[in-house]
CSV table of C-alpha atoms in Angstrom, one decimal:
chain,number,residue,atom,x,y,z
A,1,MET,CA,-8.9,-18.0,8.3
A,2,ILE,CA,-8.0,-17.4,11.7
A,3,LYS,CA,-8.6,-21.4,13.2
A,4,ASN,CA,-6.5,-22.4,10.6
A,5,LYS,CA,-3.3,-20.5,11.3
A,6,PHE,CA,-3.9,-20.9,15.4
A,7,LEU,CA,-3.6,-24.8,14.1
A,8,THR,CA,-0.9,-24.2,11.7
A,9,LYS,CA,1.0,-22.5,14.9
A,10,PHE,CA,0.2,-24.8,17.4
A,11,ILE,CA,1.4,-27.6,15.0
A,12,LYS,CA,4.3,-26.1,14.7
A,13,LEU,CA,5.4,-25.7,17.9
A,14,ILE,CA,4.8,-29.5,18.4
A,15,VAL,CA,7.0,-30.4,15.8
A,16,TYR,CA,10.0,-28.2,17.2
A,17,THR,CA,9.4,-30.0,20.6
A,18,LEU,CA,9.6,-33.3,18.7
A,19,SER,CA,12.2,-32.0,16.6
A,20,PRO,CA,15.2,-33.1,18.5
A,21,PHE,CA,13.7,-36.6,18.3
A,22,VAL,CA,13.4,-36.4,14.5
A,23,ILE,CA,16.9,-35.4,14.7
A,24,CYS,CA,18.0,-38.0,16.4
A,25,PHE,CA,16.5,-40.6,14.0
A,26,LEU,CA,18.4,-38.8,11.3
A,27,LEU,CA,21.6,-39.3,12.9
A,28,LEU,CA,20.3,-42.7,13.3
A,29,ILE,CA,19.7,-43.7,10.0
A,30,TYR,CA,22.5,-42.1,8.5
A,31,PRO,CA,25.4,-45.3,7.4
A,32,PHE,CA,21.9,-46.1,5.6
A,33,LEU,CA,20.2,-43.5,4.3
A,34,LYS,CA,20.9,-39.3,4.4
A,35,ILE,CA,17.8,-37.5,4.9
A,36,ARG,CA,18.2,-33.8,3.8
A,37,PHE,CA,15.7,-30.9,4.1
A,38,SER,CA,15.5,-28.0,1.5
A,39,PHE,CA,14.0,-25.0,1.7
A,40,GLN,CA,13.4,-23.4,-1.6
A,41,SER,CA,11.6,-20.1,-2.1
A,42,ALA,CA,8.9,-19.9,-4.4
A,43,GLU,CA,7.5,-16.4,-4.3
A,44,ARG,CA,9.5,-16.2,-6.9
A,45,ILE,CA,9.5,-18.2,-9.8
A,46,GLY,CA,12.4,-17.7,-11.8
A,47,GLU,CA,14.6,-18.8,-8.4
A,48,ILE,CA,12.7,-21.6,-8.2
A,49,SER,CA,12.4,-22.8,-11.6
A,50,THR,CA,16.1,-22.4,-11.9
A,51,GLN,CA,17.2,-23.7,-9.1
A,52,MET,CA,14.9,-27.0,-9.3
A,53,GLU,CA,16.1,-27.3,-12.7
A,54,VAL,CA,19.3,-27.7,-11.9
A,55,TYR,CA,18.9,-30.5,-9.1
A,56,LEU,CA,16.7,-32.4,-11.2
A,57,SER,CA,19.0,-32.5,-14.4
A,58,GLU,CA,22.3,-33.3,-11.9
A,59,LYS,CA,20.1,-35.7,-10.5
A,60,GLN,CA,18.7,-37.4,-13.8
A,61,LEU,CA,22.1,-37.4,-14.7
A,62,GLY,CA,23.5,-39.4,-12.0
A,63,LEU,CA,25.5,-36.5,-10.6
A,64,CYS,CA,23.7,-36.8,-7.2
A,65,LYS,CA,25.0,-39.6,-4.6
A,66,LYS,CA,22.9,-42.7,-4.6
A,67,ARG,CA,21.4,-43.4,-0.8
A,68,ILE,CA,19.9,-39.7,-0.4
A,69,LEU,CA,16.1,-38.7,0.5
A,70,ASP,CA,15.3,-35.2,-0.4
A,71,ILE,CA,12.9,-33.3,1.3
A,72,PHE,CA,11.4,-30.3,-0.2
A,73,ILE,CA,9.5,-27.2,1.8
A,74,LEU,CA,8.4,-24.0,0.1
A,75,THR,CA,8.3,-20.4,1.3
A,76,ASP,CA,3.7,-19.7,2.5
A,77,LEU,CA,3.7,-17.5,-0.6
A,78,ILE,CA,3.7,-19.0,-4.1
A,79,SER,CA,4.1,-17.8,-6.9
A,80,ASN,CA,2.4,-20.5,-9.6
A,81,TYR,CA,0.4,-23.2,-8.1
A,82,THR,CA,0.4,-25.2,-11.6
A,83,PHE,CA,4.3,-24.9,-11.2
A,84,ILE,CA,4.5,-26.3,-8.0
A,85,GLU,CA,1.9,-29.2,-9.4
A,86,LEU,CA,4.4,-30.2,-11.8
A,87,LEU,CA,7.4,-30.2,-9.5
A,88,LYS,CA,5.3,-32.5,-6.6
A,89,LYS,CA,5.9,-35.4,-9.4
A,90,LYS,CA,9.4,-35.2,-9.3
A,91,VAL,CA,10.3,-34.9,-5.7
A,92,LEU,CA,9.2,-34.7,-2.3
A,93,ILE,CA,7.5,-31.7,-1.4
A,94,TYR,CA,5.5,-31.7,2.1
A,95,PRO,CA,4.0,-29.4,4.1
A,96,ASN,CA,5.8,-26.4,5.6
A,97,PHE,CA,4.3,-26.1,8.9
A,98,LEU,CA,5.6,-29.7,9.3
A,99,THR,CA,9.1,-30.0,8.2
A,100,HIS,CA,10.3,-26.4,8.5
A,101,PRO,CA,10.9,-26.4,12.2
A,102,ILE,CA,13.3,-30.0,11.3
A,103,TYR,CA,14.7,-27.6,8.5
A,104,LYS,CA,15.4,-24.6,11.1
A,105,THR,CA,16.6,-26.6,13.7
A,106,LEU,CA,19.4,-28.1,11.6
A,107,ASN,CA,20.0,-25.2,9.9
A,108,TYR,CA,20.9,-23.5,13.7
A,109,LEU,CA,23.1,-26.8,14.5
A,110,SER,CA,24.9,-26.4,11.3
A,111,LYS,CA,26.5,-23.1,12.3
A,112,TYR,CA,28.1,-25.0,15.2
A,113,PHE,CA,28.6,-28.3,13.9
A,114,GLN,CA,29.7,-28.6,10.5
A,115,PHE,CA,28.8,-32.0,10.1
A,116,PHE,CA,24.3,-31.3,10.2
A,117,ASN,CA,25.3,-29.5,6.8
A,118,HIS,CA,24.9,-33.0,5.3
A,119,PHE,CA,20.8,-32.7,6.6
A,120,ILE,CA,20.2,-29.5,4.5
A,121,LEU,CA,20.4,-29.4,0.8
A,122,ARG,CA,21.8,-25.7,-0.7
A,123,THR,CA,20.4,-26.1,-4.4
A,124,LYS,CA,22.3,-23.6,-6.7
A,125,TYR,CA,21.4,-20.9,-9.5
A,126,GLU,CA,24.4,-22.0,-11.3
A,127,ASP,CA,24.4,-24.4,-14.1
A,128,ASN,CA,28.2,-25.5,-13.9
A,129,ASN,CA,28.2,-28.3,-15.4
A,130,PHE,CA,25.7,-27.8,-18.3
A,131,CYS,CA,23.5,-30.4,-16.9
A,132,ILE,CA,19.9,-28.5,-18.0
A,133,MET,CA,21.2,-29.0,-21.7
A,134,ARG,CA,22.8,-32.0,-21.5
A,135,SER,CA,19.1,-33.8,-19.7
A,136,ASN,CA,15.7,-34.9,-21.1
A,137,ILE,CA,13.3,-32.2,-20.4
A,138,ASN,CA,12.5,-33.2,-16.1
A,139,LEU,CA,8.5,-31.2,-15.7
A,140,ALA,CA,7.1,-32.9,-19.4
A,141,PRO,CA,3.4,-32.2,-19.1
A,142,ASP,CA,1.1,-34.6,-19.8
A,143,ASP,CA,-1.7,-35.3,-22.3
A,144,TYR,CA,-4.6,-33.7,-20.1
A,145,PHE,CA,-2.3,-30.8,-19.7
A,146,ILE,CA,-1.2,-30.5,-22.7
A,147,LYS,CA,-5.7,-30.8,-24.4
A,148,GLU,CA,-6.1,-28.3,-22.1
A,149,GLY,CA,-3.4,-25.9,-23.1
A,150,GLU,CA,-4.7,-27.0,-26.8
A,151,SER,CA,-8.5,-26.0,-25.6
A,152,PHE,CA,-7.6,-22.6,-24.7
A,153,LEU,CA,-5.7,-21.7,-28.3
A,154,LYS,CA,-8.7,-23.2,-30.1
A,155,LYS,CA,-11.3,-21.1,-28.1
A,156,ILE,CA,-9.3,-18.0,-29.2
A,157,GLY,CA,-8.7,-19.0,-32.5
A,158,ILE,CA,-5.1,-20.1,-32.9
A,159,PRO,CA,-4.4,-22.9,-35.5
A,160,GLN,CA,-3.0,-25.9,-33.9
A,161,ASP,CA,0.7,-25.7,-35.6
A,162,ALA,CA,0.8,-22.0,-35.1
A,163,LYS,CA,4.5,-20.3,-34.1
A,164,ILE,CA,4.0,-18.4,-31.1
A,165,ILE,CA,6.5,-15.9,-29.2
A,166,CYS,CA,5.5,-15.2,-25.9
A,167,LEU,CA,6.6,-11.6,-25.2
A,168,ILE,CA,7.5,-10.3,-21.5
A,169,VAL,CA,8.5,-7.0,-21.2
A,170,ARG,CA,9.8,-5.9,-16.9
A,171,ASP,CA,7.9,-3.0,-15.3
A,172,GLU,CA,7.8,-2.6,-11.6
A,173,THR,CA,3.8,-3.4,-11.3
A,174,TYR,CA,4.4,-7.2,-10.3
A,175,LEU,CA,6.8,-6.6,-7.0
A,176,LYS,CA,4.7,-3.4,-5.7
A,177,LYS,CA,1.3,-5.9,-6.0
A,178,LYS,CA,2.8,-8.6,-4.4
A,179,PHE,CA,5.1,-7.2,-1.8
A,180,PRO,CA,4.0,-3.7,-1.0
A,181,ASN,CA,5.3,-3.3,2.0
A,182,LYS,CA,8.8,-3.3,0.8
A,183,ASP,CA,10.6,-0.5,-0.9
A,184,TRP,CA,11.8,-2.4,-4.8
A,185,GLU,CA,13.1,1.2,-6.6
A,186,TYR,CA,16.4,-0.3,-6.3
A,187,HIS,CA,15.3,-2.9,-8.9
A,188,ASN,CA,14.5,-0.2,-11.6
A,189,TYR,CA,17.1,-0.1,-13.1
A,190,ARG,CA,15.8,-3.5,-15.1
A,191,ASN,CA,12.5,-1.8,-16.4
A,192,CYS,CA,12.1,-1.7,-20.0
A,193,ASN,CA,9.4,0.4,-22.0
A,194,ILE,CA,7.1,-2.0,-24.1
A,195,GLU,CA,6.0,0.7,-26.4
A,196,ASN,CA,10.0,0.1,-28.0
A,197,PHE,CA,9.0,-3.6,-28.9
A,198,LYS,CA,5.7,-2.5,-31.0
A,199,ASP,CA,7.8,-2.5,-34.4
A,200,ALA,CA,9.2,-6.1,-33.6
A,201,ILE,CA,5.9,-7.6,-32.5
A,202,ASN,CA,4.9,-6.3,-35.9
A,203,PHE,CA,7.3,-7.8,-38.1
A,204,ALA,CA,7.2,-11.0,-36.0
A,205,THR,CA,3.3,-11.4,-37.1
A,206,ASN,CA,4.0,-10.7,-40.9
A,207,LYS,CA,6.6,-13.4,-40.7
A,208,GLY,CA,3.4,-15.5,-39.2
A,209,TYR,CA,3.9,-15.5,-35.0
A,210,TYR,CA,1.6,-15.2,-33.0
A,211,VAL,CA,2.9,-12.6,-30.1
A,212,PHE,CA,1.2,-13.2,-26.9
A,213,ARG,CA,2.1,-10.6,-23.6
A,214,MET,CA,3.0,-12.7,-20.6
A,215,GLY,CA,2.5,-11.2,-17.5
A,216,GLU,CA,1.0,-12.0,-13.7
A,217,THR,CA,0.2,-7.4,-13.9
A,218,VAL,CA,1.7,-5.2,-15.8
A,219,GLY,CA,2.1,-1.5,-15.4
A,220,LYS,CA,1.4,-0.3,-19.0
A,221,ASP,CA,-1.1,-0.9,-21.5
A,222,LEU,CA,0.5,-1.1,-25.3
A,223,ASP,CA,-1.9,-0.1,-28.2
A,224,ILE,CA,-1.5,-2.1,-31.0
A,225,ASP,CA,-3.7,-2.9,-34.0
A,226,ASN,CA,-2.7,-6.3,-34.6
A,227,ASN,CA,-4.8,-9.5,-34.6
A,228,MET,CA,-1.9,-11.6,-34.3
A,229,TYR,CA,-1.1,-10.1,-30.8
A,230,ILE,CA,-2.7,-10.6,-27.8
A,231,ASP,CA,-2.8,-9.3,-24.8
A,232,TYR,CA,-2.8,-11.9,-22.9
A,233,SER,CA,-1.5,-10.6,-19.2
A,234,LYS,CA,-4.6,-8.5,-19.1
A,235,LYS,CA,-7.6,-10.6,-20.7
A,236,PHE,CA,-6.9,-15.2,-19.9
A,237,ARG,CA,-4.0,-14.3,-17.5
A,238,THR,CA,-3.9,-17.5,-15.2
A,239,ASP,CA,-1.0,-19.7,-13.5
A,240,PHE,CA,-2.1,-23.0,-15.8
A,241,LEU,CA,-1.8,-20.7,-18.6
A,242,ASP,CA,1.6,-19.4,-18.2
A,243,ILE,CA,2.9,-22.8,-17.5
A,244,TYR,CA,1.4,-24.0,-20.7
A,245,LEU,CA,2.5,-21.3,-23.1
A,246,ALA,CA,6.4,-21.7,-22.0
A,247,TYR,CA,5.6,-25.3,-23.0
A,248,ARG,CA,3.8,-24.4,-26.1
A,249,CYS,CA,6.1,-21.4,-27.3
A,250,THR,CA,8.4,-22.0,-30.1
A,251,PHE,CA,10.2,-19.3,-28.4
A,252,CYS,CA,10.5,-16.5,-25.8
A,253,ILE,CA,11.4,-12.4,-26.3
A,254,THR,CA,12.2,-11.5,-22.7
A,255,THR,CA,13.7,-8.6,-20.8
A,256,SER,CA,14.8,-10.8,-17.8
A,257,THR,CA,12.5,-11.1,-15.4
A,258,GLY,CA,12.1,-14.5,-13.6
A,259,TRP,CA,9.3,-15.8,-15.5
A,260,ASP,CA,11.2,-16.7,-18.4
A,261,CYS,CA,13.1,-18.7,-16.8
A,262,VAL,CA,10.4,-21.4,-16.9
A,263,PRO,CA,10.6,-21.6,-21.0
A,264,ALA,CA,14.2,-21.2,-21.1
A,265,PHE,CA,15.5,-23.7,-18.8
A,266,THR,CA,12.5,-25.9,-17.9
A,267,PHE,CA,11.0,-26.5,-20.9
A,268,ARG,CA,14.3,-25.8,-23.2
A,269,LYS,CA,13.1,-23.0,-24.8
A,270,PRO,CA,15.1,-20.6,-27.2
A,271,VAL,CA,15.1,-17.1,-25.6
A,272,LEU,CA,16.3,-13.7,-27.2
A,273,TRP,CA,17.4,-12.0,-23.8
A,274,THR,CA,17.4,-8.2,-24.9
A,275,ASN,CA,18.5,-5.3,-22.2
A,276,TYR,CA,20.1,-7.3,-20.2
A,277,VAL,CA,21.7,-6.4,-16.8
A,278,PRO,CA,23.9,-6.6,-15.0
A,279,VAL,CA,26.0,-7.9,-17.7
A,280,GLY,CA,28.3,-10.6,-15.8
A,281,ASN,CA,24.9,-12.4,-14.7
A,282,LEU,CA,24.2,-14.0,-18.2
A,283,LEU,CA,22.8,-17.0,-18.1
A,284,THR,CA,25.4,-18.6,-20.7
A,285,TYR,CA,23.6,-22.2,-20.2
A,286,SER,CA,22.3,-22.9,-24.0
A,287,PRO,CA,23.3,-22.0,-27.7
A,288,ASN,CA,19.9,-21.1,-28.3
A,289,PHE,CA,20.3,-18.3,-26.3
A,290,ILE,CA,20.6,-14.6,-27.5
A,291,PHE,CA,21.6,-11.9,-25.2
A,292,SER,CA,21.2,-8.0,-25.9
A,293,PHE,CA,22.4,-5.2,-23.3
A,294,LYS,CA,21.3,-2.1,-22.3
A,295,ILE,CA,23.9,0.3,-23.1
A,296,HIS,CA,25.9,2.0,-21.2
A,297,LYS,CA,27.0,5.0,-21.1
A,298,ASN,CA,29.5,7.3,-19.1
A,299,LYS,CA,27.0,10.4,-18.3
A,300,LEU,CA,31.0,12.6,-17.6
A,301,SER,CA,32.2,11.0,-21.1
A,302,ASP,CA,29.6,11.3,-22.7
A,303,LYS,CA,30.5,7.8,-24.1
A,304,ASN,CA,29.3,4.5,-24.5
A,305,LEU,CA,30.9,1.8,-22.5
A,306,SER,CA,32.7,-1.4,-24.2
A,307,LEU,CA,32.2,-4.6,-22.0
A,308,LYS,CA,36.0,-3.9,-21.0
A,309,SER,CA,35.2,-0.9,-19.5
A,310,ILE,CA,32.0,-1.5,-17.7
A,311,SER,CA,34.0,-4.5,-16.0
A,312,GLU,CA,36.6,-1.2,-15.1
A,313,SER,CA,33.2,0.9,-13.7
A,314,ASN,CA,32.4,-1.7,-11.1
A,315,VAL,CA,29.3,-2.1,-12.5
A,316,SER,CA,29.3,-5.9,-14.3
A,317,TYR,CA,27.5,-7.4,-11.2
A,318,ALA,CA,25.6,-4.5,-10.1
A,319,THR,CA,22.4,-5.2,-8.8
A,320,ASN,CA,20.9,-1.8,-7.7
A,321,SER,CA,19.9,1.0,-9.6
A,322,ASP,CA,22.1,3.2,-7.1
A,323,LEU,CA,25.5,1.4,-8.4
A,324,TYR,CA,24.6,2.9,-11.8
A,325,LYS,CA,23.7,6.0,-10.4
A,326,ASN,CA,26.8,6.4,-8.5
A,327,SER,CA,28.9,5.6,-11.5
A,328,SER,CA,27.9,8.3,-13.3
A,329,ILE,CA,26.0,5.1,-16.2
A,330,GLU,CA,22.9,6.0,-17.5
A,331,LEU,CA,21.3,2.6,-18.8
A,332,ILE,CA,19.6,3.6,-22.2
A,333,GLU,CA,17.6,0.6,-23.5
A,334,ASN,CA,17.8,-1.3,-26.9
A,335,SER,CA,16.3,1.1,-29.5
A,336,PRO,CA,12.7,-0.3,-32.1
A,337,ASN,CA,14.9,-0.5,-34.3
A,338,GLN,CA,17.9,-2.8,-32.5
A,339,LEU,CA,14.9,-5.5,-31.4
A,340,VAL,CA,13.2,-5.8,-34.8
A,341,GLU,CA,17.2,-6.8,-36.1
A,342,LEU,CA,17.6,-9.2,-33.0
A,343,THR,CA,13.5,-10.8,-33.3
A,344,LYS,CA,14.6,-11.3,-37.1
A,345,GLU,CA,17.8,-13.3,-35.9
A,346,MET,CA,15.9,-15.3,-33.1
A,347,ILE,CA,13.2,-16.4,-36.5
A,348,GLU,CA,16.6,-17.2,-38.9
A,349,LEU,CA,18.2,-18.8,-35.9
A,350,VAL,CA,14.5,-21.1,-35.1
A,351,ASP,CA,14.4,-21.7,-38.8
A,352,ASP,CA,18.2,-22.8,-39.5
A,353,ASN,CA,18.0,-19.9,-41.4
A,354,HIS,CA,21.1,-17.7,-40.1
A,355,ASN,CA,24.5,-17.6,-41.8
A,356,TYR,CA,27.1,-15.7,-39.0
A,357,SER,CA,29.7,-14.1,-40.4
A,358,VAL,CA,33.7,-15.4,-40.0
A,359,GLU,CA,33.8,-11.6,-38.1
A,360,GLU,CA,30.7,-12.4,-36.5
A,361,LEU,CA,31.7,-16.3,-34.9
A,362,GLU,CA,35.5,-14.9,-34.7
A,363,ASN,CA,33.8,-12.1,-32.1
A,364,GLN,CA,31.6,-14.7,-30.1
A,365,LYS,CA,34.5,-16.9,-29.2
A,366,LYS,CA,36.0,-13.7,-28.5
A,367,PHE,CA,33.3,-12.7,-25.8
C-alpha cells in the first residue's frame, strides 16, 4: 500500500512536469478538436449522479457542441463503484493520477487567462432545460445486470413481478462514518426519525408493496413485525444492489439524502420527497415527484409559517442548522398520519388512480 501511494505520487509529479507540453498540444489541436477536463466529486452519490445525468441528457438531446472530447476525473474516494462502472460505459474516465495534474494546471491558468476556461467542463446540478425527463435513460443496465438483481430477489423470496418501494430516511450516521474528521452537525436540520414511517410502511405493504429500507449505514433500527418489510440496509446492502434496487423499484420514498437521486434522475422513477428542506431547493424536474416540507414553526409567535413567511424569514435556502436556530425557527417532521396520506397519494399516482380536485389543481398552479 505504501509503495502504491509512492508510485502514484511519483507518476503525478511526472505528469505535472509534462503538463506544459500537454497544454501546448491542447492549444495546437483546439481549432479541430476541443478537449475538456471535468473533475467530479464521487464521494457523494447524489452529487455525481445528478450532475452527470444533466450532462448526459443534454448531450443526448444535442445541446452540447460538436468536436468536443470530454475527459472526467474522479475523487479518490468513491461512494458507489457499481454506479461508476455504469458511467464508464458512457463517458471517458481516466485515472486520477494521470489527469488530475493537467486539470489542476488548466484550472489555475483559467484564473488568470479567460481562454483556458474552454478546456474546463464544470457540470451543473440544475436541469434548467428539463433535459432529464425529455431524454431516455442514459445508464440503462444490461441483461446480465438485471438477471443478477432478479436472482437476489428470488433468493430472498420476492416475486419477479413484485411492486417495490425503496425507503431511505436520513440521519447523521453515514457522513460521520465516511468523513469522521469533519463536523457535520450543521446538516442535522435534514435528519428524520425512521419511527415516523412505520404506519406508512404498513399501509404500503397492505397495498401489496414490498418496502426496502435503504442506506449504506443507519443510526437506528426499526422494530416492525412485517414480513414484507426488508431491512436491506442491515442485512443485504451492497454497491450493486443499491443501484439495482434504484432501477427496479416502483417508486422511492425519501427525506432527501443523495442516494435518492439515482432512482429519481438516473432511472426516472417516481419519488415521494418527504420532510424536504430547504424549501427553495426543490428539484422539480419531474411530474412524477411529490414533495412535502418540514413544518417551519416560529418559536417566538408559536405559529407555523406559510411559504411566503418562510421566504421572508430568509431561510428558503438555509443549508445550516444554525440559520434556522438564529431565525427562531423550529423544524417539525411530517407526522406518521401525514406520511400515510402522502404514501397513499403516491400509490394512487403510480396506479393512475388519483383525481385531484379543482382547488388542488389551482393551488398547484399558484405554487
